[in-house]
Amino acid sequence: MSKISGLGARALAVVVALAVVPVLATATPASADQLRYRDAIHDVQKADAADEDLTLITDPKATNGDIKDVFVHYRAGRLVIRANYVDLRPRKDTQLIYTGEIRTNEHRRWLYQVQTSPGKYAGHDELLRFRDFRRACEIGHFFDYTKNFTRVVVPLSCLSNPRWVKVSVGAVTFQLNEKALKRFLESGGEKLPRNVFVLRADDAGRTKVADVLRFTPRIYR
């Protein structure tokens, strides 16, 4: 695992551990099998590892990973969760994670995530049981960096074919300046310089990301 992948996995665990279940105020009413809703743009939050408390502040200039709308499709034996972005650009110093939670009428919870590595942008997908974070099922995904969207596809058999679902949607990027980190380590400095490791995140449906992950209303099939 690369340095940035290790840091990203730990930071993702912190972000996802804060998920709760409020109703999504900005979404339009769900139909029997799908939901579309817009998310505010220029609302990406960032935290710099140089800050001891990792304070999140709005980064209005950030466009990479800034979700602008979401489409959830729930029928034909699968659940499709797609996020469209202002921009989605692979960078060799940046890791992208597309993630969220699925809840059902059977009181079951899953965490889905697709994690890329710097220089490898196809991504590795997982559906995890929320109670123990163990792998639950094979799912599919697709990232389109030309049309600026990410998508996961979860077979309904993985979810025990529930009557309804509700989901949360988020995107996280981790940017690591490995040359600056190397200089810092070699210098023996005590305080990490700014912009060596920066986390940016956007939670579709609200303007602040790391306090809670916002859920959609129920989507029936």
CSV table of C-alpha atoms in Angstrom, one decimal:
chain,number,residue,atom,x,y,z
A,1,MET,CA,0.0,0.0,0.0
A,2,SER,CA,1.4,3.4,-0.9
A,3,LYS,CA,1.8,6.2,1.6
A,4,ILE,CA,-1.2,8.1,0.3
A,5,SER,CA,-3.4,4.9,0.3
A,6,GLY,CA,-2.6,4.2,3.9
A,7,LEU,CA,-3.3,7.8,5.0
A,8,GLY,CA,-6.5,7.8,2.9
A,9,ALA,CA,-7.8,4.6,4.4
A,10,ARG,CA,-7.4,5.9,8.0
A,11,ALA,CA,-8.9,9.3,7.1
A,12,LEU,CA,-11.9,7.7,5.3
A,13,ALA,CA,-12.7,5.7,8.4
A,14,VAL,CA,-12.9,8.9,10.4
A,15,VAL,CA,-15.2,10.5,7.9
A,16,VAL,CA,-17.5,7.5,7.5
A,17,ALA,CA,-17.7,6.8,11.2
A,18,LEU,CA,-19.6,10.1,11.6
A,19,ALA,CA,-22.5,9.0,9.4
A,20,VAL,CA,-26.0,9.5,10.9
A,21,VAL,CA,-29.5,9.3,9.5
A,22,PRO,CA,-31.2,12.7,9.0
A,23,VAL,CA,-33.7,13.2,6.2
A,24,LEU,CA,-32.3,14.8,3.1
A,25,ALA,CA,-34.0,18.2,3.0
A,26,THR,CA,-32.8,19.3,-0.5
A,27,ALA,CA,-34.0,16.2,-2.4
A,28,THR,CA,-37.1,16.1,-4.5
A,29,PRO,CA,-39.7,13.4,-3.6
A,30,ALA,CA,-38.7,9.9,-4.6
A,31,SER,CA,-40.6,8.0,-7.2
A,32,ALA,CA,-41.3,4.3,-7.0
A,33,ASP,CA,-37.8,3.4,-8.3
A,34,GLN,CA,-35.6,6.4,-8.7
A,35,LEU,CA,-34.5,9.7,-7.2
A,36,ARG,CA,-32.6,12.7,-8.6
A,37,TYR,CA,-31.4,15.7,-6.6
A,38,ARG,CA,-29.0,18.6,-6.9
A,39,ASP,CA,-26.1,19.4,-4.5
A,40,ALA,CA,-24.7,22.8,-3.9
A,41,ILE,CA,-21.4,23.5,-5.7
A,42,HIS,CA,-18.4,25.3,-4.4
A,43,ASP,CA,-19.0,23.7,-1.0
A,44,VAL,CA,-16.0,21.3,-0.8
A,45,GLN,CA,-14.6,21.2,2.6
A,46,LYS,CA,-10.8,20.7,3.2
A,47,ALA,CA,-8.5,20.0,6.1
A,48,ASP,CA,-4.7,20.3,6.1
A,49,ALA,CA,-2.7,17.8,8.1
A,50,ALA,CA,-0.6,20.7,9.4
A,51,ASP,CA,-3.5,21.8,11.5
A,52,GLU,CA,-3.4,19.9,14.8
A,53,ASP,CA,-7.2,19.7,15.0
A,54,LEU,CA,-7.7,19.0,11.3
A,55,THR,CA,-10.2,21.9,11.1
A,56,LEU,CA,-12.5,21.7,8.1
A,57,ILE,CA,-13.0,24.9,6.1
A,58,THR,CA,-14.8,25.6,2.8
A,59,ASP,CA,-12.6,25.6,-0.2
A,60,PRO,CA,-14.7,27.3,-2.9
A,61,LYS,CA,-12.0,27.1,-5.5
A,62,ALA,CA,-11.9,23.3,-5.4
A,63,THR,CA,-13.8,21.7,-8.3
A,64,ASN,CA,-12.2,18.2,-8.4
A,65,GLY,CA,-14.7,15.9,-6.6
A,66,ASP,CA,-17.3,18.7,-6.1
A,67,ILE,CA,-20.6,16.8,-6.4
A,68,LYS,CA,-23.3,18.8,-8.3
A,69,ASP,CA,-26.1,16.2,-8.6
A,70,VAL,CA,-27.0,12.6,-7.7
A,71,PHE,CA,-29.1,9.9,-9.4
A,72,VAL,CA,-30.3,6.8,-7.6
A,73,HIS,CA,-31.9,4.1,-9.6
A,74,TYR,CA,-33.6,1.1,-7.8
A,75,ARG,CA,-35.0,-1.6,-10.0
A,76,ALA,CA,-34.2,-4.4,-12.5
A,77,GLY,CA,-32.4,-6.4,-9.8
A,78,ARG,CA,-29.9,-3.7,-8.9
A,79,LEU,CA,-29.3,-0.4,-7.1
A,80,VAL,CA,-27.3,2.2,-9.1
A,81,ILE,CA,-25.8,5.2,-7.3
A,82,ARG,CA,-24.3,7.9,-9.6
A,83,ALA,CA,-22.7,11.2,-8.7
A,84,ASN,CA,-22.0,13.9,-11.3
A,85,TYR,CA,-19.2,16.4,-10.5
A,86,VAL,CA,-18.2,19.9,-11.5
A,87,ASP,CA,-14.9,18.3,-12.4
A,88,LEU,CA,-13.4,14.9,-11.9
A,89,ARG,CA,-9.7,14.9,-12.8
A,90,PRO,CA,-7.2,12.1,-12.0
A,91,ARG,CA,-3.9,13.3,-10.6
A,92,LYS,CA,-0.8,11.3,-9.8
A,93,ASP,CA,-0.6,12.9,-6.3
A,94,THR,CA,-4.3,12.4,-5.4
A,95,GLN,CA,-6.4,9.5,-4.3
A,96,LEU,CA,-10.2,9.6,-4.8
A,97,ILE,CA,-12.7,7.7,-2.8
A,98,TYR,CA,-16.4,7.6,-3.7
A,99,THR,CA,-18.3,6.3,-0.7
A,100,GLY,CA,-21.6,6.3,1.3
A,101,GLU,CA,-24.0,4.1,3.2
A,102,ILE,CA,-27.1,2.1,2.3
A,103,ARG,CA,-29.9,1.4,4.7
A,104,THR,CA,-33.0,-0.7,4.2
A,105,ASN,CA,-36.4,-1.4,5.6
A,106,GLU,CA,-34.9,-4.5,7.2
A,107,HIS,CA,-32.7,-2.3,9.5
A,108,ARG,CA,-29.6,-3.5,7.7
A,109,ARG,CA,-26.7,-1.2,6.9
A,110,TRP,CA,-23.9,-1.4,4.3
A,111,LEU,CA,-21.0,0.8,3.4
A,112,TYR,CA,-20.0,1.1,-0.3
A,113,GLN,CA,-16.8,2.6,-1.5
A,114,VAL,CA,-14.6,2.8,-4.5
A,115,GLN,CA,-11.0,3.7,-3.8
A,116,THR,CA,-8.4,4.7,-6.4
A,117,SER,CA,-4.7,4.9,-6.2
A,118,PRO,CA,-2.5,7.7,-7.5
A,119,GLY,CA,-1.7,6.9,-11.2
A,120,LYS,CA,-4.3,4.1,-11.2
A,121,TYR,CA,-7.8,5.5,-11.6
A,122,ALA,CA,-10.0,2.6,-12.4
A,123,GLY,CA,-10.7,2.1,-8.7
A,124,HIS,CA,-11.3,-0.9,-6.4
A,125,ASP,CA,-14.8,-1.3,-5.1
A,126,GLU,CA,-16.2,-2.9,-1.9
A,127,LEU,CA,-19.5,-3.4,-0.2
A,128,LEU,CA,-18.9,-3.8,3.5
A,129,ARG,CA,-21.2,-4.7,6.4
A,130,PHE,CA,-21.4,-1.6,8.6
A,131,ARG,CA,-21.4,-3.5,11.9
A,132,ASP,CA,-17.9,-5.1,11.4
A,133,PHE,CA,-16.6,-3.5,8.1
A,134,ARG,CA,-16.2,-7.0,6.6
A,135,ARG,CA,-16.6,-7.5,2.8
A,136,ALA,CA,-20.2,-8.4,2.1
A,137,CYS,CA,-20.6,-8.9,-1.7
A,138,GLU,CA,-19.2,-8.3,-5.2
A,139,ILE,CA,-20.4,-5.0,-6.7
A,140,GLY,CA,-19.5,-3.0,-9.8
A,141,HIS,CA,-18.4,0.5,-10.5
A,142,PHE,CA,-17.4,2.9,-13.3
A,143,PHE,CA,-15.6,6.2,-13.2
A,144,ASP,CA,-15.8,8.5,-16.3
A,145,TYR,CA,-13.2,11.3,-16.1
A,146,THR,CA,-14.4,12.7,-19.4
A,147,LYS,CA,-18.0,13.1,-18.4
A,148,ASN,CA,-17.2,13.7,-14.8
A,149,PHE,CA,-19.2,11.1,-13.0
A,150,THR,CA,-18.8,8.0,-10.7
A,151,ARG,CA,-21.2,5.1,-10.4
A,152,VAL,CA,-21.6,2.0,-8.3
A,153,VAL,CA,-23.9,-0.9,-9.0
A,154,VAL,CA,-25.1,-3.1,-6.2
A,155,PRO,CA,-27.0,-6.3,-7.0
A,156,LEU,CA,-30.3,-6.5,-4.9
A,157,SER,CA,-29.4,-10.0,-3.9
A,158,CYS,CA,-26.5,-8.5,-1.9
A,159,LEU,CA,-29.1,-6.5,0.0
A,160,SER,CA,-31.5,-9.4,0.5
A,161,ASN,CA,-34.0,-7.7,-1.9
A,162,PRO,CA,-35.3,-5.0,0.4
A,163,ARG,CA,-38.6,-3.2,-0.2
A,164,TRP,CA,-36.9,0.2,0.1
A,165,VAL,CA,-33.5,1.7,0.5
A,166,LYS,CA,-32.1,5.1,1.4
A,167,VAL,CA,-28.5,6.1,0.7
A,168,SER,CA,-25.9,8.7,1.5
A,169,VAL,CA,-23.3,9.9,-1.1
A,170,GLY,CA,-19.9,11.4,-0.6
A,171,ALA,CA,-16.6,11.9,-2.3
A,172,VAL,CA,-13.2,12.3,-0.6
A,173,THR,CA,-9.8,13.2,-2.1
A,174,PHE,CA,-6.4,13.0,-0.4
A,175,GLN,CA,-3.6,15.0,-1.9
A,176,LEU,CA,-0.1,14.2,-0.9
A,177,ASN,CA,3.1,16.1,-1.8
A,178,GLU,CA,5.6,13.3,-1.4
A,179,LYS,CA,8.6,15.4,-2.2
A,180,ALA,CA,7.6,18.0,0.5
A,181,LEU,CA,7.0,15.2,2.9
A,182,LYS,CA,10.4,13.7,2.2
A,183,ARG,CA,12.1,17.0,2.8
A,184,PHE,CA,10.2,17.4,6.0
A,185,LEU,CA,11.2,14.0,7.3
A,186,GLU,CA,14.9,14.5,6.3
A,187,SER,CA,15.0,17.9,8.0
A,188,GLY,CA,13.9,16.5,11.3
A,189,GLY,CA,11.3,19.2,11.6
A,190,GLU,CA,8.7,19.1,14.4
A,191,LYS,CA,5.7,20.7,12.6
A,192,LEU,CA,4.5,19.4,9.3
A,193,PRO,CA,4.3,22.2,6.7
A,194,ARG,CA,1.0,23.2,5.1
A,195,ASN,CA,-0.1,21.6,1.8
A,196,VAL,CA,1.9,18.4,2.3
A,197,PHE,CA,-1.3,16.3,3.0
A,198,VAL,CA,-4.7,17.8,2.3
A,199,LEU,CA,-8.1,16.1,2.6
A,200,ARG,CA,-11.0,17.5,0.6
A,201,ALA,CA,-14.6,16.1,0.9
A,202,ASP,CA,-18.1,16.8,-0.3
A,203,ASP,CA,-21.2,15.2,1.0
A,204,ALA,CA,-24.1,15.4,-1.4
A,205,GLY,CA,-27.1,17.1,0.2
A,206,ARG,CA,-25.5,19.5,2.7
A,207,THR,CA,-22.9,22.2,2.7
A,208,LYS,CA,-20.6,20.7,5.4
A,209,VAL,CA,-19.4,17.2,5.0
A,210,ALA,CA,-17.7,15.7,8.0
A,211,ASP,CA,-20.3,16.3,10.7
A,212,VAL,CA,-22.9,13.9,9.2
A,213,LEU,CA,-23.5,12.1,5.9
A,214,ARG,CA,-27.0,13.1,4.8
A,215,PHE,CA,-29.4,10.4,3.6
A,216,THR,CA,-32.0,10.4,0.9
A,217,PRO,CA,-35.7,9.7,1.5
A,218,ARG,CA,-36.8,6.1,1.1
A,219,ILE,CA,-36.7,4.8,-2.5
A,220,TYR,CA,-39.2,2.0,-3.2
A,221,ARG,CA,-39.2,-0.6,-6.0
